[in-house]
XYZ file of C-alpha atoms in Angstrom:
312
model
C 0.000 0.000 0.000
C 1.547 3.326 -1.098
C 1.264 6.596 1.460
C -1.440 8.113 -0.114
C -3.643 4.684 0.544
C -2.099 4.476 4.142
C -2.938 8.303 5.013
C -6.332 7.427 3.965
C -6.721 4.270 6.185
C -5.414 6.158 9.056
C -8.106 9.319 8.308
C -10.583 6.347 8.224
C -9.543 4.971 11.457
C -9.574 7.941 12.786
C -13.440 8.311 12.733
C -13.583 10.540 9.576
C -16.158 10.677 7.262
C -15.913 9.557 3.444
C -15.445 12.852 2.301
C -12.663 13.282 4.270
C -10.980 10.039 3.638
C -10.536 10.782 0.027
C -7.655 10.984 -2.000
C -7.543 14.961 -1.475
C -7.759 14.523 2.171
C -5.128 11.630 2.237
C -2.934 14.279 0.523
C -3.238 17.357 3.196
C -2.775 15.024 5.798
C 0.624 13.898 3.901
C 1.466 17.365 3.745
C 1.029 18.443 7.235
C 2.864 15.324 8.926
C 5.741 15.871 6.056
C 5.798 12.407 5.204
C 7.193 11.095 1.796
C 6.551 8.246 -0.076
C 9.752 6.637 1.290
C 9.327 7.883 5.272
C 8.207 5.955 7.648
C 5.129 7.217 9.670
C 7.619 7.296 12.662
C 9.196 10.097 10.222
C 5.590 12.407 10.694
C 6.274 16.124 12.266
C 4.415 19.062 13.333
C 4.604 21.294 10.225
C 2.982 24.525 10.151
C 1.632 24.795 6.749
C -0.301 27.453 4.314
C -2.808 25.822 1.756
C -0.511 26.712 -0.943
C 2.143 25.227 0.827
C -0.048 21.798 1.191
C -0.608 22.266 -2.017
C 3.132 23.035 -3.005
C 4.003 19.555 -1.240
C 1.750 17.308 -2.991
C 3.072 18.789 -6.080
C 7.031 18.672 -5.309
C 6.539 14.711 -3.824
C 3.644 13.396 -4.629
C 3.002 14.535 -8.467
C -0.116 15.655 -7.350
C -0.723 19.208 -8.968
C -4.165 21.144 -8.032
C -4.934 24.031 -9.840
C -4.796 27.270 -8.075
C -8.556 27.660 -7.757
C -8.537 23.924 -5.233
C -7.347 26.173 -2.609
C -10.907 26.894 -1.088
C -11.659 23.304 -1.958
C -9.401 22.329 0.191
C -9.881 24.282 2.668
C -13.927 24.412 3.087
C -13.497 20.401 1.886
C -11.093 19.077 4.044
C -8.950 21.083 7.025
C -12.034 22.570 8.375
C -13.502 19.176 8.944
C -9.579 18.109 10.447
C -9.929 21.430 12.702
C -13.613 20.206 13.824
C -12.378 16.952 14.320
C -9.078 17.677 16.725
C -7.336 16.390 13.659
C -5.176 19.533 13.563
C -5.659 23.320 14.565
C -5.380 26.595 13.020
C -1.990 27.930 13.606
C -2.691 31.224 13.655
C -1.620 33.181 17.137
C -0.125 36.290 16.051
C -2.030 37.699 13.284
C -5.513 35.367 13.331
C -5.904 36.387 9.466
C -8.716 35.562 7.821
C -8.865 32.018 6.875
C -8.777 32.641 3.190
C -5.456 34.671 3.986
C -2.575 33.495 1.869
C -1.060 33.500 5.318
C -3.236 31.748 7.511
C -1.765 28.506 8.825
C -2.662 25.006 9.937
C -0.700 22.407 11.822
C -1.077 18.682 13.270
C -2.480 18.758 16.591
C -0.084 17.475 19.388
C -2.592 14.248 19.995
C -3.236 13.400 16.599
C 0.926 13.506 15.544
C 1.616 10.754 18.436
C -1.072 8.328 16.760
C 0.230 8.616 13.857
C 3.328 8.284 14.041
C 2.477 4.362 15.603
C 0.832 3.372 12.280
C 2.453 0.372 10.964
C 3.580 -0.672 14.183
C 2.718 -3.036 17.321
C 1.965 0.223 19.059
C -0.866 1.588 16.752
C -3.707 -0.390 17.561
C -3.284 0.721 21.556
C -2.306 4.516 20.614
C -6.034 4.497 18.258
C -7.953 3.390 20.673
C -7.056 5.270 23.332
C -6.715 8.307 21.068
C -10.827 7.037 20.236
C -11.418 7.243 24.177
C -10.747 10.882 24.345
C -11.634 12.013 20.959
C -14.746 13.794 22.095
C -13.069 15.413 25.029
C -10.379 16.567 22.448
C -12.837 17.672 20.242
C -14.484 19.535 23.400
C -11.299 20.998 24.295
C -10.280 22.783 21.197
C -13.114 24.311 21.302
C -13.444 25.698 24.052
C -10.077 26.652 23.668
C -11.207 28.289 20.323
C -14.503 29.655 22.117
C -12.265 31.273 24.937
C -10.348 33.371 22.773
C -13.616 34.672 21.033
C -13.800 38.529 21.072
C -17.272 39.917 22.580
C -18.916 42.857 20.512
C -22.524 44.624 20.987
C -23.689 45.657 17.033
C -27.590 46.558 16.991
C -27.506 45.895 20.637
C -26.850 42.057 20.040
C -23.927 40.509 21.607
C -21.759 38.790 19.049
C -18.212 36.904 19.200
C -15.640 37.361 16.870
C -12.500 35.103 15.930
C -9.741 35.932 18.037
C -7.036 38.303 16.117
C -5.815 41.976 15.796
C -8.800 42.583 12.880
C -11.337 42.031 14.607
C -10.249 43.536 17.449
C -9.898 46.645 15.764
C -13.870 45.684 13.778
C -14.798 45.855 17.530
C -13.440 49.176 18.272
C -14.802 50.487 15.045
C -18.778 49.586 16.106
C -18.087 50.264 19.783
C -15.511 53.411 20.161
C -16.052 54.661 16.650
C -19.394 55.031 16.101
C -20.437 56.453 18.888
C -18.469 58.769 18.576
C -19.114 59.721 14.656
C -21.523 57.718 14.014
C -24.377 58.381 16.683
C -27.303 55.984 16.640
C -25.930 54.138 13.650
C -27.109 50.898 12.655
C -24.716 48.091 11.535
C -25.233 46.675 8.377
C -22.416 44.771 7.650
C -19.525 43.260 9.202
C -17.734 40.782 8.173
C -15.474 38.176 10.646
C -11.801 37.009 9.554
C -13.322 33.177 9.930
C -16.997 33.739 9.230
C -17.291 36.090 6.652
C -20.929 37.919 6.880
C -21.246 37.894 10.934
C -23.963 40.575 10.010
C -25.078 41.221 6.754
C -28.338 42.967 6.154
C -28.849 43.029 2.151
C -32.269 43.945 2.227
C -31.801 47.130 4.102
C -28.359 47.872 1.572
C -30.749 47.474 -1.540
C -33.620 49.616 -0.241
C -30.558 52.127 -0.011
C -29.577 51.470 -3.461
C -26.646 49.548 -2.797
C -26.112 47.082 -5.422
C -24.976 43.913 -3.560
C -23.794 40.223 -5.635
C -22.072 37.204 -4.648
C -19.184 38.837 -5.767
C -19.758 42.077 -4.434
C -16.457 44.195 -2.599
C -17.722 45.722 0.927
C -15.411 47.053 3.154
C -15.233 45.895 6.786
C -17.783 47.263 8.039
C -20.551 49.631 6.804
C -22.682 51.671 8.939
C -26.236 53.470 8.447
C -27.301 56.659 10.577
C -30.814 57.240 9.419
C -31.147 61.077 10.940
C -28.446 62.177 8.442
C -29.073 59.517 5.887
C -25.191 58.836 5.462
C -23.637 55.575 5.167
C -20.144 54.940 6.021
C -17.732 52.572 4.615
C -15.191 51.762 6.471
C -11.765 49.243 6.230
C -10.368 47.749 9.337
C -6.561 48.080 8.178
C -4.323 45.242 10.042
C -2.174 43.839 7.103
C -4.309 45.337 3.854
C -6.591 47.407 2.499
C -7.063 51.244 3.173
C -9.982 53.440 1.204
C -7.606 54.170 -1.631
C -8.818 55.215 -4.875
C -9.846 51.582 -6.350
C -11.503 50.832 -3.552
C -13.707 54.308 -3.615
C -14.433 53.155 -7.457
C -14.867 49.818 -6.562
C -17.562 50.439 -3.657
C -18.950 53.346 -5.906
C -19.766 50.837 -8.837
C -22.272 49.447 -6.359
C -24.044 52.960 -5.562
C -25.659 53.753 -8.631
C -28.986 54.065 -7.467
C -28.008 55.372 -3.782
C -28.940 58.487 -2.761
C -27.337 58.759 0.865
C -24.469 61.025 1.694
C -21.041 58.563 1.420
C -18.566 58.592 4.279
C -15.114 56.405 3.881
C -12.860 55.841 6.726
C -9.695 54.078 7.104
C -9.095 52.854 10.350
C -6.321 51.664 12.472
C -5.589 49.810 15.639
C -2.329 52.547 16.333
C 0.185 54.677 14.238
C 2.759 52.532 14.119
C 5.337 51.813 10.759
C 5.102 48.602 9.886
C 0.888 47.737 9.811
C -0.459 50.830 11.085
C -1.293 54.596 9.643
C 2.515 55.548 8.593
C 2.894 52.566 6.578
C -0.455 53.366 4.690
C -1.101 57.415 4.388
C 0.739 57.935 0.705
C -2.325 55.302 -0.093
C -5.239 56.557 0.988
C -7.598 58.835 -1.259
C -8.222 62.355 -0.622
C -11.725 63.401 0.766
C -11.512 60.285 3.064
C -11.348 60.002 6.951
C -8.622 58.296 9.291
C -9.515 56.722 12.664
C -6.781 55.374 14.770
C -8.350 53.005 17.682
C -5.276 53.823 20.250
C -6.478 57.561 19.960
C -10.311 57.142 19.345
C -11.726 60.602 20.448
C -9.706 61.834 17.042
C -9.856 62.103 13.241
C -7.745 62.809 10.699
C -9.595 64.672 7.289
C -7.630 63.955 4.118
C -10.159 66.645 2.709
C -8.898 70.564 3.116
C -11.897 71.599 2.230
C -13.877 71.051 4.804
C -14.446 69.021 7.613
C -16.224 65.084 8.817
C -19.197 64.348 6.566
C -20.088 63.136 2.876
C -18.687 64.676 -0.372
């Protein structure tokens, strides 16, 4: 039996379903313990891997070439089921990117690596059963692990949770420092989270505003509705990416045909500092836009000179 069938049988064993038993899945799970067709499962590691690099290591040992597009297949098809099943974990402490990220991360968890690395041996039978035993409490502890780190938020006066990570800590600030402050009595009517995309997502309230939304469609962060003024304010969490720059203001304008509310854009960041925050980002941002900085939220910044906070 070669290592693709044997990564398989162990997925199987494991308790997975079908779908994750198949050849694609038998592949990741190759990837991540860094076994070749020559190692021996003894050989398995904890490697923290991108999808692209998964995908880079079937390729460079296994022949096994996936076109660029598999990435989400991969992902939505076969980690997140190895994440829900204490399989492996998201490796993904310092940033917490989105999980479509080029960046984000995923590695064997510590539990499943000692299994595996019996397979073939006297030892594996014992080492599966055992890790059977306690695959629910595993399960049970990786998420609450996962659950712990959640980030509380009140939007529309509904508590929320989102993913643990500097974005949405700053998508927090936005709905509960921000607005309040420039935004009084606004209404949230989008917001996205790094691992769940629309957290809220009100389309039907966007089109009665004329706001042309699609599957495809390019919202910012977060976009906010104050009905007194009738403005609505579009606004991009900046952590890594992304500032109001001129293709974004044509981008989000293409969707604003038929809107007749006064447009407000605002950058926003979690501090000034060089290397993610507002000095890294300013020659980049459009004119007639607004700068928030979270670390010094009772403050703006107009990149207008013609006047001051408010649509153009």
């Amino acid at each position: 039996m070669g290592k693709l069938q044997e990564a398989q049988e162990i997925l199987k064993e494991l308790g997975m379903p079908p779908k994750q038993y198949n050849e694609r899945s038998g592949y990741v799970l190759l990837a991540l313990a860094g076994v070749k067709e020559d190692d021996s499962w003894s050989d398995a590691s904890i490697n923290s891997l991108r999808i692209v690099d998964m995908m880079s290591f079937m390729a460079k040992y296994y022949g096994k070439v996936y076109k660029p597009n598999s990435r989400e297949t991969i992902r939505k098809e076969s980690i997140h089921q190895f994440v829900d099943g204490a399989i492996a974990v998201s490796n993904d402490d310092d940033d917490e990117r989105a999980t479509n990220s080029p960046k984000y991360s995923y590695r064997l968890a510590d539990e499943t690596l000692e299994v595996i690395q019996t397979y073939g041996t006297d030892k594996w039978e014992e080492k599966l059963e055992d890790w059977l035993e306690n695959h629910e409490t595993l399960v049970e502890q990786y998420t609450q692990a996962r659950e712990m780190a959640m980030i509380p938020v009140v939007a529309n006066g509904q508590e929320l949770h989102f993913s643990p990570g500097k974005h949405n800590q700053l998508q927090k600030a936005i709905i509960e420092e921000f607005a309040p402050r420039f935004a009084p009595g606004a209404e949230v009517l989008y917001v996205g989270d790094t691992k769940k995309k629309d957290l809220i997502k009100n389309r039907e309230k966007l089109e009665e505003l004329g706001v042309l939304i699609t599957d495809h469609d390019k919202l910012p962060d977060v976009v906010l509705y104050v009905k007194e003024k009738n403005w609505l304010y579009f606004i991009e969490a900046v952590t890594s990416v992304g500032p109001i720059s001129m293709k974004r203001i044509n981008e989000i304008q293409a969707m604003l045909n038929n809107c007749c509310c006064g447009i407000v854009y605002v950058t926003t960041f979690l501090d000034m500092s060089a290397k993610n925050g507002f000095k890294k980002f300013i020659d980049q941002i459009a004119w007639e836009t607004e700068i928030w900085v979270a670390d010094n939220p009772d403050h703006m910044i107009h990149l207008n000179g013609d006047r001051f906070f408010g649509p153009r």
